[in-house]
Coordinates of C-alpha atoms in Angstrom, one line a residue:
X1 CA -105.9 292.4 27.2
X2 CA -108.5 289.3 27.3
X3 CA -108.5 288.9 23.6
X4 CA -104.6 289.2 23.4
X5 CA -103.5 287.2 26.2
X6 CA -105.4 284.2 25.9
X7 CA -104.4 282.5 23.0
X8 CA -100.6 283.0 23.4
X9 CA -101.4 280.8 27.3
X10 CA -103.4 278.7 25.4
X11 CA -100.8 277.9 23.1
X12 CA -98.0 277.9 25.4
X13 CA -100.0 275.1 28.0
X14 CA -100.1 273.2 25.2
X15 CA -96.2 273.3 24.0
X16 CA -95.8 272.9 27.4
X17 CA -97.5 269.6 27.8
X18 CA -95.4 268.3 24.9
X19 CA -92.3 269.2 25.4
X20 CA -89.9 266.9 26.8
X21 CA -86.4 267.6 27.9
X22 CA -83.3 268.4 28.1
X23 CA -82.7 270.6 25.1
X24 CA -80.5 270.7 22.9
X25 CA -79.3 272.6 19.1
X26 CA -79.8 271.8 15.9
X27 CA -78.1 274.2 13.1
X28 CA -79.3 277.8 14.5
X29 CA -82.2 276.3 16.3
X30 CA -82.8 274.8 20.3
X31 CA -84.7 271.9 19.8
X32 CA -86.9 269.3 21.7
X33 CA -84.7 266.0 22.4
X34 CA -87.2 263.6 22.2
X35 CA -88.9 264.3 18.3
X36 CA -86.5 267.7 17.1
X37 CA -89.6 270.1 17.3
X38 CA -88.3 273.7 17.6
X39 CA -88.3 275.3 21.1
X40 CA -88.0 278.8 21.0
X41 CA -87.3 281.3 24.1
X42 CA -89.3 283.5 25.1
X43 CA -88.6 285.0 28.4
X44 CA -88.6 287.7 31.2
X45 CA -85.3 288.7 32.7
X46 CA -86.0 288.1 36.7
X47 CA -82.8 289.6 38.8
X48 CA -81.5 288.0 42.0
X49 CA -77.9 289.1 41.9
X50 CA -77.9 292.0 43.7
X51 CA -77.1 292.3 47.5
X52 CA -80.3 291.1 48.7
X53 CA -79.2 288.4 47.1
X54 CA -83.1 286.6 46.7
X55 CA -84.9 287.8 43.8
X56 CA -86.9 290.8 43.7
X57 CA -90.1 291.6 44.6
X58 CA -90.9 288.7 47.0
X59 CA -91.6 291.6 49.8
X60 CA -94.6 292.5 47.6
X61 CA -97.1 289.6 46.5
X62 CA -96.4 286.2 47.0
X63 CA -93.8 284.0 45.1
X64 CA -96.9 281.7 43.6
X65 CA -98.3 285.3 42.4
X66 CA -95.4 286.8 41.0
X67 CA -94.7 283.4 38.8
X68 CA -98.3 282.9 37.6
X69 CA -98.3 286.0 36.4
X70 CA -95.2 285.2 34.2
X71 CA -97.0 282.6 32.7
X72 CA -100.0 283.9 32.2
X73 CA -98.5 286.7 30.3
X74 CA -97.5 284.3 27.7
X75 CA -93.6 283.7 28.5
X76 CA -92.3 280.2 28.6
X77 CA -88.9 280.8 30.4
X78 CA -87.2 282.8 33.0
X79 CA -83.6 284.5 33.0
X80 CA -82.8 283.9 36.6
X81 CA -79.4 285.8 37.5
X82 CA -77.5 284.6 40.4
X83 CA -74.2 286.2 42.0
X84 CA -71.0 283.9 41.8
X85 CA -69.9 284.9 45.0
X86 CA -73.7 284.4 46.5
X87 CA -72.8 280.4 46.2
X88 CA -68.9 280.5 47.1
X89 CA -68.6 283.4 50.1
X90 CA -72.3 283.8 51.7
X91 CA -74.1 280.2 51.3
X92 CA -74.8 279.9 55.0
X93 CA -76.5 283.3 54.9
X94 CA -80.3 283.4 55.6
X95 CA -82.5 286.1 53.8
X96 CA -83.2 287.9 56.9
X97 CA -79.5 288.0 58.1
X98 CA -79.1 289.4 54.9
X99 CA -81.4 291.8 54.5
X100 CA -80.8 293.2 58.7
X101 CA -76.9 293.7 57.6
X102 CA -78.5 295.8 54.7
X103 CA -81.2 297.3 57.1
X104 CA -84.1 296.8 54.6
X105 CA -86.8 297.2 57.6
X106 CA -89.4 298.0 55.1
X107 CA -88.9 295.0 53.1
X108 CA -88.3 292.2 55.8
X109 CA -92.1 293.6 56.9
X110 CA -93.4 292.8 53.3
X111 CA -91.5 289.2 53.1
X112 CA -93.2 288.5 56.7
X113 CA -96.8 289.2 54.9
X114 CA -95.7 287.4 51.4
X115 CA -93.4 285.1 51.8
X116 CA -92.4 284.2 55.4
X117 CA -91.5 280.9 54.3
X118 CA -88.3 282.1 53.0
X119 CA -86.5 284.3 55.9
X120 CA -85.1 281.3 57.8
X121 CA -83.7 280.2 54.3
X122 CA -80.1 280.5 53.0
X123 CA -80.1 282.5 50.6
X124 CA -78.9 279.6 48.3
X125 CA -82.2 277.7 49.3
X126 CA -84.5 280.7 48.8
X127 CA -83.0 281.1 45.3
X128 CA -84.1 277.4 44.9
X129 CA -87.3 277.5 46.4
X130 CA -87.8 280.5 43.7
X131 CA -86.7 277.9 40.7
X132 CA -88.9 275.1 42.1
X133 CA -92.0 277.3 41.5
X134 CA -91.4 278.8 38.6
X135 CA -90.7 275.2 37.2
X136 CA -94.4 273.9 39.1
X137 CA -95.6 276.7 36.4
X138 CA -94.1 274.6 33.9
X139 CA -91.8 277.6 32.8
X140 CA -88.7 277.0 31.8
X141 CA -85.1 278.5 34.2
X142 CA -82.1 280.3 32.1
X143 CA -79.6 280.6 35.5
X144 CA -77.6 283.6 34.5
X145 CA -74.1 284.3 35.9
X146 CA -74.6 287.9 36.2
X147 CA -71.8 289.1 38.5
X148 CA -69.2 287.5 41.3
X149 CA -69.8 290.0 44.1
X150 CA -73.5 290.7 44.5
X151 CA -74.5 294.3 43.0
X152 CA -75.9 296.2 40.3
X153 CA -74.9 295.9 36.5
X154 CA -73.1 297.0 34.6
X155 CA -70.0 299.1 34.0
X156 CA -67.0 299.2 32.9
X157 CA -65.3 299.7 36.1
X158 CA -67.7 297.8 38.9
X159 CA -64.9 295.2 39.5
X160 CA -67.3 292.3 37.9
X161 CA -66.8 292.9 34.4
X162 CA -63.6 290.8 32.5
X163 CA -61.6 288.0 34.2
X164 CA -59.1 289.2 36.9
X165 CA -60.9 292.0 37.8
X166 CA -61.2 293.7 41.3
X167 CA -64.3 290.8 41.9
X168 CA -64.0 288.2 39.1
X169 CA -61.6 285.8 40.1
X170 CA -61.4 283.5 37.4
X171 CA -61.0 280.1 39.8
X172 CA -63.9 281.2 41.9
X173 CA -65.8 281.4 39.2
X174 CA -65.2 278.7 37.6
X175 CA -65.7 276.9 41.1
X176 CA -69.6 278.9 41.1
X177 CA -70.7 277.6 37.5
X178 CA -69.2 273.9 39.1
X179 CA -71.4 274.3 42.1
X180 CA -74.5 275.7 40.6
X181 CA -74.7 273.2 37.2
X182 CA -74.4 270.2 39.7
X183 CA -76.8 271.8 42.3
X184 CA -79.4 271.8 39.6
X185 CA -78.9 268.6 37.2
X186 CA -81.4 266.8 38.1
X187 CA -84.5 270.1 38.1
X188 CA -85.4 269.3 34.6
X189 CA -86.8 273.0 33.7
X190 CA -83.3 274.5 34.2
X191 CA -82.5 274.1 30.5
X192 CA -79.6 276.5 30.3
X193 CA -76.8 278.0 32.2
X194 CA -75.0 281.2 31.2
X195 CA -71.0 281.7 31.5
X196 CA -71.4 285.3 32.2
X197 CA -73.8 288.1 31.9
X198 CA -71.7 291.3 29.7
X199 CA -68.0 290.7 30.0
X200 CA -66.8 294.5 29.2
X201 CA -63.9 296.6 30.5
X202 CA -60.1 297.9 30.1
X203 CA -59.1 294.5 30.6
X204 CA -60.7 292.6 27.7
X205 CA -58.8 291.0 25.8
X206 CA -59.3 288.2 22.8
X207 CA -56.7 285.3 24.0
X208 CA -58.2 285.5 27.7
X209 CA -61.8 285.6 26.3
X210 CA -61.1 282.5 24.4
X211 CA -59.3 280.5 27.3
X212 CA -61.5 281.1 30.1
X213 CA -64.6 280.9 27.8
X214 CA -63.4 277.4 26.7
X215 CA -62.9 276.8 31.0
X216 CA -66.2 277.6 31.5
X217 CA -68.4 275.9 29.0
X218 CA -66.3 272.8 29.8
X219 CA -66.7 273.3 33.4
X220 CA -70.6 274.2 33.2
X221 CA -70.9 270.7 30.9
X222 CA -69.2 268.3 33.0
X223 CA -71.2 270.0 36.1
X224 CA -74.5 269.6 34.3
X225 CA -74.2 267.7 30.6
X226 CA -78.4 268.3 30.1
X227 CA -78.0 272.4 30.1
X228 CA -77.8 274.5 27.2
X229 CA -74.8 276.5 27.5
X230 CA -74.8 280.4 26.5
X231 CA -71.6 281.6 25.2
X232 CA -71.3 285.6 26.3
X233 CA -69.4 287.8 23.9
X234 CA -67.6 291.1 24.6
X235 CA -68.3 294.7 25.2
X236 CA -71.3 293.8 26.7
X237 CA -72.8 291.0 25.0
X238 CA -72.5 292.8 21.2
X239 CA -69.2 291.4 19.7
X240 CA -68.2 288.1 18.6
X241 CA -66.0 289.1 15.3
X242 CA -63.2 287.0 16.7
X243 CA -64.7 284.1 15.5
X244 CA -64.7 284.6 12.7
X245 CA -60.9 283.6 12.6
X246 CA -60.8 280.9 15.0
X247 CA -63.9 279.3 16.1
X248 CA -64.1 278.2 19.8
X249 CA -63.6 274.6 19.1
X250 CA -66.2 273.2 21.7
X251 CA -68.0 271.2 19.1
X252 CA -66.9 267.5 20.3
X253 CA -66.9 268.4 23.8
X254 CA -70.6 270.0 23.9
X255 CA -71.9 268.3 21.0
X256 CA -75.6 270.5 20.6
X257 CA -75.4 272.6 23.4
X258 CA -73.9 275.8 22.2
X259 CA -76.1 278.6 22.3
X260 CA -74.5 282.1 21.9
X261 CA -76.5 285.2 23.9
X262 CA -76.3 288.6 22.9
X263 CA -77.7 292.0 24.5
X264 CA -79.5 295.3 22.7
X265 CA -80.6 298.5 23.6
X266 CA -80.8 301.9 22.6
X267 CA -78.3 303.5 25.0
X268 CA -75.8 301.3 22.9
X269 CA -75.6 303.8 20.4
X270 CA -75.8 306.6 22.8
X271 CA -77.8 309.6 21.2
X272 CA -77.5 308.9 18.2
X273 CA -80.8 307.7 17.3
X274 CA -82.0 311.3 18.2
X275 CA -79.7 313.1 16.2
X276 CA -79.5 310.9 13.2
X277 CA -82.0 309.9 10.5
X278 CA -84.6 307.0 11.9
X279 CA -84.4 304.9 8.5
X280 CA -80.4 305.8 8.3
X281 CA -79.6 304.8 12.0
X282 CA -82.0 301.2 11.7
X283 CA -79.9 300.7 8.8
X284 CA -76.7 300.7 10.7
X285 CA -77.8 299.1 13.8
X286 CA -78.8 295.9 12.0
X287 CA -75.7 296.0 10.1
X288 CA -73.8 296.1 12.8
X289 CA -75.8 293.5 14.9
X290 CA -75.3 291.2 11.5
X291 CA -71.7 291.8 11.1
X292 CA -70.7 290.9 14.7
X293 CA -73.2 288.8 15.9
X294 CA -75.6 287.5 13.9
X295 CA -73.4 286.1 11.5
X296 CA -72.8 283.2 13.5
X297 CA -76.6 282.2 13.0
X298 CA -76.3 282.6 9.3
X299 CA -72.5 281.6 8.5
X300 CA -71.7 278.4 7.4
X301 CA -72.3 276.1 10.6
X302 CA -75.0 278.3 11.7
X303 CA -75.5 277.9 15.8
X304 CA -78.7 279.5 17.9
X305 CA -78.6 283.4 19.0
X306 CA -80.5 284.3 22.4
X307 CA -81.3 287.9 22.8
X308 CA -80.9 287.6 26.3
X309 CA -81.6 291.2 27.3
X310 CA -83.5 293.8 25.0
X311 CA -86.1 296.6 26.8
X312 CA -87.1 300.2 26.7
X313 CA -88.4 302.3 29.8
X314 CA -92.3 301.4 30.3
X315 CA -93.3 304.8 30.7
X316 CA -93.1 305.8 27.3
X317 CA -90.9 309.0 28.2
X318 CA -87.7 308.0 26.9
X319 CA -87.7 309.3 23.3
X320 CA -84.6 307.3 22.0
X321 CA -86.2 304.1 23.8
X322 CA -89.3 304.5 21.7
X323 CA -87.4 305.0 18.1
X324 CA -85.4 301.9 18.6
X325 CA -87.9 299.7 19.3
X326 CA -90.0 299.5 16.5
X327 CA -86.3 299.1 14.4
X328 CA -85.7 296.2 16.9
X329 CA -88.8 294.4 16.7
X330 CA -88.6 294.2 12.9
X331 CA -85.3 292.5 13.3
X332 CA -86.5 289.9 16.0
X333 CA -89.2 289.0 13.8
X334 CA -87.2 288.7 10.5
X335 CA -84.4 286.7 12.0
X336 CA -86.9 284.8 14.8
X337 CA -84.9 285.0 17.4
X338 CA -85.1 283.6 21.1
X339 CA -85.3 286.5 23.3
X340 CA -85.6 287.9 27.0
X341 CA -87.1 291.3 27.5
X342 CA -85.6 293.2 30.4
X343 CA -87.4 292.8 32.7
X344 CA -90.0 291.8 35.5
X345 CA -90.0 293.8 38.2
X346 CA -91.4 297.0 39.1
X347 CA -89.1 297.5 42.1
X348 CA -85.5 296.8 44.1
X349 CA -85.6 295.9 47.4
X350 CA -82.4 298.1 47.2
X351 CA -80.2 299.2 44.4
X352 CA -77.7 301.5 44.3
X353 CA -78.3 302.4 48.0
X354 CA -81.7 303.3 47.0
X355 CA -84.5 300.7 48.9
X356 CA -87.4 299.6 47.0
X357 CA -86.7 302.1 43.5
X358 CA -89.0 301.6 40.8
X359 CA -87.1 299.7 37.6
X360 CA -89.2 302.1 34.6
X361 CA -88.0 298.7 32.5
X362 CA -89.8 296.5 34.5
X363 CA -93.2 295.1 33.2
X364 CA -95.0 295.0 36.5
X365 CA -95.7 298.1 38.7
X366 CA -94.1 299.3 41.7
X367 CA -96.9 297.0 43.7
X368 CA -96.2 294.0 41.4
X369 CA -100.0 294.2 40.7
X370 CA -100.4 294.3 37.5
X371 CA -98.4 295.3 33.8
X372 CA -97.0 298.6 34.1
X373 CA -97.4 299.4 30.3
X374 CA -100.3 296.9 28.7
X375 CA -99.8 298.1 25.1
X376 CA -95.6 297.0 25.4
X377 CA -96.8 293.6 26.1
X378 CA -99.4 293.8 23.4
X379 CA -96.5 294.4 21.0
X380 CA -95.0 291.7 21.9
X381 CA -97.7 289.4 20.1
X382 CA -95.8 288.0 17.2
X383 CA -92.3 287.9 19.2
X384 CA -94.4 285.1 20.8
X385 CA -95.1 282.9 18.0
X386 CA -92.4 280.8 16.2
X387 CA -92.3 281.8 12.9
X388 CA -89.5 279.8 11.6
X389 CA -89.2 275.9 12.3
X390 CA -86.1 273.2 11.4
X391 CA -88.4 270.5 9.7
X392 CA -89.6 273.2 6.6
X393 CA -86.5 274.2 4.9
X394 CA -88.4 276.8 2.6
X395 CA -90.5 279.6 3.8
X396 CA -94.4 279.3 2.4
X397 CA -96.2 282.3 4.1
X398 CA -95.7 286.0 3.9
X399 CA -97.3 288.5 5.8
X400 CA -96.9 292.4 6.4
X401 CA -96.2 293.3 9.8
X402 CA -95.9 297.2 11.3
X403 CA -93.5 297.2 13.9
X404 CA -94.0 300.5 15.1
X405 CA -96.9 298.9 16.9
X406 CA -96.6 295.5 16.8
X407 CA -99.1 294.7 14.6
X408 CA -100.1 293.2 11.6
X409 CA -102.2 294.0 8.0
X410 CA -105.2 292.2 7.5
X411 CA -108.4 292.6 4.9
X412 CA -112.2 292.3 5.9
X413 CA -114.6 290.9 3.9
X414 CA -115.4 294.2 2.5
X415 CA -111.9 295.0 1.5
X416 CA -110.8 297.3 4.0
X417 CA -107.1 297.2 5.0
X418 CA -106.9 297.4 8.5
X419 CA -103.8 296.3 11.4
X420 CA -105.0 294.3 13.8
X421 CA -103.2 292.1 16.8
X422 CA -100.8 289.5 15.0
X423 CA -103.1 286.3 16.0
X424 CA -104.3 285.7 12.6
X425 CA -102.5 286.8 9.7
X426 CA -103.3 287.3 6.4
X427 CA -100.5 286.0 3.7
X428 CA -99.4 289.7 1.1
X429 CA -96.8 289.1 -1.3
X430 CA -94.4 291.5 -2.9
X431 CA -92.3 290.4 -6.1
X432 CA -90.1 293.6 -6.2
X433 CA -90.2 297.2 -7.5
X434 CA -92.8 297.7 -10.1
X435 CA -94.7 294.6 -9.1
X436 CA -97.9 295.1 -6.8
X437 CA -98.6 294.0 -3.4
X438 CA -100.9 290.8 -3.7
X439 CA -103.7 289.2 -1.2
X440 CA -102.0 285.9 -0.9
X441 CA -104.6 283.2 -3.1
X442 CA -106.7 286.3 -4.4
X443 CA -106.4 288.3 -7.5
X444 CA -107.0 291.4 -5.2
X445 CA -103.8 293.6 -4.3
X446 CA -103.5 296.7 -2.9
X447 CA -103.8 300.4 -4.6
X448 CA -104.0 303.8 -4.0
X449 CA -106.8 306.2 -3.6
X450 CA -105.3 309.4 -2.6
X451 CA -102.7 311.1 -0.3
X452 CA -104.3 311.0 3.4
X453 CA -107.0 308.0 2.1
X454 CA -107.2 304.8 3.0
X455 CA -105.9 302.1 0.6
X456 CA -108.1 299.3 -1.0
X457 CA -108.3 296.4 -3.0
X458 CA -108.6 295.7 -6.5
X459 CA -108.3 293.7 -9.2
X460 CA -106.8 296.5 -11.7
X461 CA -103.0 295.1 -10.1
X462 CA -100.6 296.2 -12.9
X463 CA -102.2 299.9 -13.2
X464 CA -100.4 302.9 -11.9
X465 CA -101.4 302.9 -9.2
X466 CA -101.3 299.3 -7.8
X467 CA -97.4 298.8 -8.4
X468 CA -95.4 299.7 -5.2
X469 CA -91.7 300.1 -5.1
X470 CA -89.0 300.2 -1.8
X471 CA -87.9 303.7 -1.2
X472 CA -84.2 303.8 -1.2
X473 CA -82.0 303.9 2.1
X474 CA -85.4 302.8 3.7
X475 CA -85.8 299.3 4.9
X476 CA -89.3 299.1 5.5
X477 CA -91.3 302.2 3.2
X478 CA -92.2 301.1 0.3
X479 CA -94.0 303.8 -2.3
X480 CA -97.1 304.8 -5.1
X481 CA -96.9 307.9 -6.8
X482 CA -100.3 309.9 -7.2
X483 CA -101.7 311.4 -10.3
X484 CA -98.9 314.4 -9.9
X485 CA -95.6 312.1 -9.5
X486 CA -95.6 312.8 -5.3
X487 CA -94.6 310.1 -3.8
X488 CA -97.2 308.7 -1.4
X489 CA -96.5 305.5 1.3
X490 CA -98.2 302.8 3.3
X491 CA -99.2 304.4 6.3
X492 CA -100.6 303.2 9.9
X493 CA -101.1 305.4 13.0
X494 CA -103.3 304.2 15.6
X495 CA -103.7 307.5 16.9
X496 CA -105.7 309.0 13.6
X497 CA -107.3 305.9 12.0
X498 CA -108.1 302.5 12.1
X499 CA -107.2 301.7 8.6
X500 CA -104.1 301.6 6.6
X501 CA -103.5 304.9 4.1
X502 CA -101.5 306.1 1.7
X503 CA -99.5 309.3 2.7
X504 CA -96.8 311.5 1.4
X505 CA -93.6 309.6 2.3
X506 CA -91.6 310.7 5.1
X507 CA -87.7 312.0 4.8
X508 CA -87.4 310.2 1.3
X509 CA -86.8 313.3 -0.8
X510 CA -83.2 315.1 -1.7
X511 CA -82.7 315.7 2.5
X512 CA -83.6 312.2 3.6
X513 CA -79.7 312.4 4.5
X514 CA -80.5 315.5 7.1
X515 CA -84.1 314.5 7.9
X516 CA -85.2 314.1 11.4
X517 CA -88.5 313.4 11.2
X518 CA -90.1 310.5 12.6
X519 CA -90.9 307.6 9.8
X520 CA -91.7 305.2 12.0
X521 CA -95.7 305.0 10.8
X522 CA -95.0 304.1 7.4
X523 CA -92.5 301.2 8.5
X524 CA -94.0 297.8 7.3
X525 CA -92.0 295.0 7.1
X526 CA -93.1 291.4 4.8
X527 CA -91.8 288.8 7.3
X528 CA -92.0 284.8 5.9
X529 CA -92.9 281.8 8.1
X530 CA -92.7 278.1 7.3
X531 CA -94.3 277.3 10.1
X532 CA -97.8 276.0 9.2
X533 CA -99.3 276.4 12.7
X534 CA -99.4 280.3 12.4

């Protein structure tokens, strides 16, 4: 953990000494005001939206606890959700009124011990005492508009989830993103405001999207002109094809300060990554996240993309969880995106009637003393670094990265292949099928010894055995053949070796179509950076 986490605070303190705000866009990019540096997002989803209506956890370790921990586990931003209806219908509340009419004994006890400071607050105030800490931290605020009436997200019949529902009055709304941009325009470390976390339902619709989308970014602006604003698409966060047609027209009036956010996990394909093919059902995810979303990062007037929510459960017993991540980190760390993992806590004061239940997505324990899963947030290593910048048009660095663990191919001085934690990264380049798989400045590449050996390095790189091609309908194998034409490919699994080998590839033969074995070791992916501080 020591060796991991220490260079990403490092590097964060000093980004954050340097940066200056507000924020604003540049092509696909957020960028620093003052000189047009890059900022990239990288944050932890922290909920205070539900009936509590104070965010979570504050009943278990101090609020000063709870946010140093956030930084020191290398995230330089907070998605802070908020309840419309929390600033509109029940601003005079205190916490303690609050949590009485919800009769969480157990957890007015543990805010008495924490964080008595707070139960004489509105809620309003506590919610702002929370954002002047985290920004003391020097982390950036995202205040998320998760729902009207406070509760738990999301479905498609809760009442919250499409303009004119049973709890999303439209004018109310509207009056909530008015209240809350001009309550916080002058705390400089709320950089962005959301319109609405997952609009979804029976009653979404393209013409209302577009009006009342237009209402709100207008509305957040003239409440709070410094704040990024996020643009929310439909069916929960994972469809913007409508513009395509007809773009939202906002340019002139929010002039670099359009930031669209989208949402990804595996439950959005249901079962299906169980019962499919792993390299077949990556395939079509990614397609599909480029043909409705991401296209408005790589179109013509390119604009930023915030994966505001992606996550698996922590405990590593949710099988689908665990295949799509490794698909979903590889597309992260191509594309560089700004992202929020869901999420922080380890508990709910109460959630679905249930007081204090453990959130298997959240980071932290059940205590909030420490990282539920270490190894999750060890994967998260090159997620942390920016990889791509505005200033370098061209990328100049290529490196191989295995996403099924989050880690990245590096040689030793004797020429052993090896993955290793994606601090320092060692340049490989790839010019296509039949070409080998150089050591960036060296005339050493990589070639094969045997099926179940490790590779090496030599400088023999146009025999047989040194020229690597992409196995088809795979994105990330790519393949040798041995001495007897079997195909064999690059290979990491923690569990067996330390080193890279070459092995007999996996669901590539006549059945790849049918086959449901698990690929996912011999994924590697060559990701470019122009950035010349990696």
């Amino acid at each position: 953990m020591k060796t991991f986490i220490f260079p990403i605070v490092l590097l964060f303190s000093l980004a954050k000494n340097s940066l200056s705000l507000p924020l604003s866009t540049e092509s696909r990019w957020v960028v620093d005001d003052l000189n047009g540096e890059r900022v990239k997002f990288k944050c932890v989803n922290w909920p205070a939206h539900l009936k509590p209506m104070l965010a979570e956890g504050l009943d278990k370790k101090p609020l000063s606890y709870i946010v140093n921990q956030v930084a020191f586990f290398g995230f330089n931003c907070v998605r802070l959700t908020w309840a419309t209806n929390m600033f509109t219908r029940y601003s005079e509340k205190t916490v303690v009124q609050t949590f009485r009419d919800l009769s969480l004994t157990n957890a007015i006890k543990g805010l008495e011990m924490n964080n008595p400071q707070l139960l004489d607050l509105t809620v309003i105030d506590a919610f702002s005492v929370v954002i002047d800490v985290i920004q003391s931290y020097g982390v950036m605020v995202v205040l998320d508009n998760h729902v009207s009436e406070p509760m738990w997200c999301c479905s498609n019949t809760d009442g919250n989830g499409f303009f004119g529902d049973k709890y999303f009055d439209p004018d109310e709304w509207l009056r909530g993103l008015s209240i809350v941009g001009k309550r916080y325009r002058n705390t400089p470390m709320v950089v962005a405001m959301s319109l609405r976390n997952e609009l979804r339902g029976p009653r979404q619709n393209v013409n209302d999207w577009y009006h009342w989308v237009r209402r709100g970014a207008n509305t957040i602006h003239e409440a709070n002109p410094n704040v990024l604003v996020l643009i929310s698409g439909l069916n929960y966060d994972l469809d913007f094809s409508a513009l395509k047609s007809e773009p939202l027209g906002l340019d002139h009036e929010l002039s670099n300060k359009i930031v669209y956010e989208t949402h990804r996990y595996s439950f959005t394909e249901g079962q299906r990554w169980l019962r499919r093919p792993l390299n077949e059902m990556c395939n079509n995810v990614i397609h599909d996240i480029n043909n409705r979303v991401a296209f408005l990062a790589t179109g013509s007037h390119p604009a930023p993309l915030f994966v505001t929510e992606f996550g698996v459960n922590l405990m590593g017993k949710r099988e689908s969880d665990n295949v799509f991540l490794p698909c979903y980190m590889a597309y992260l760390a191509e594309m560089d995106l700004d992202w929020a993992v869901w999420a922080l806590q380890g508990s709910y004061y109460l959630r679905q009637g249930v007081q204090n239940m453990d959130e298997q997505y959240g980071m932290l324990d059940n205590d909030w003393t420490g990282l539920r899963n270490p190894g999750f947030n060890e994967k998260l290593i090159l997620l942390h670094q920016t990889l791509q910048v505005p200033k370098w048009r061209s990328s100049n660095y290529t490196f191989l990265f295995h996403p099924m663990t989050g880690r990245c191919i590096r040689s030793d001085y004797r020429n052993q292949i090896f993955a290793d934690e994606c601090h320092w990264l060692n340049g490989w380049s790839h010019g296509g099928d039949g070409t080998p798989v150089q050591l960036a400045s060296t005339s050493l590449c990589i070639t094969v010894a045997g099926d179940g050996l490790p590779v090496k390095l030599t400088t023999d790189c146009y025999a047989k055995q040194s020229t690597w091609n992409s196995v088809p309908r795979s994105r990330f194998q790519i393949a040798n053949k041995d001495e007897n034409g079997v195909d064999l490919c690059l290979d990491f699994d923690p569990n067996h070796s330390s080193s890279i080998l070459s092995k007999k590839c996996i669901c590539v033969e006549d059945n790849a179509s049918t086959c449901l074995k698990n690929p996912q070791s011999q994924w590697f992916q060559f990701v470019s950076t122009n950035s010349r501080f990696i």
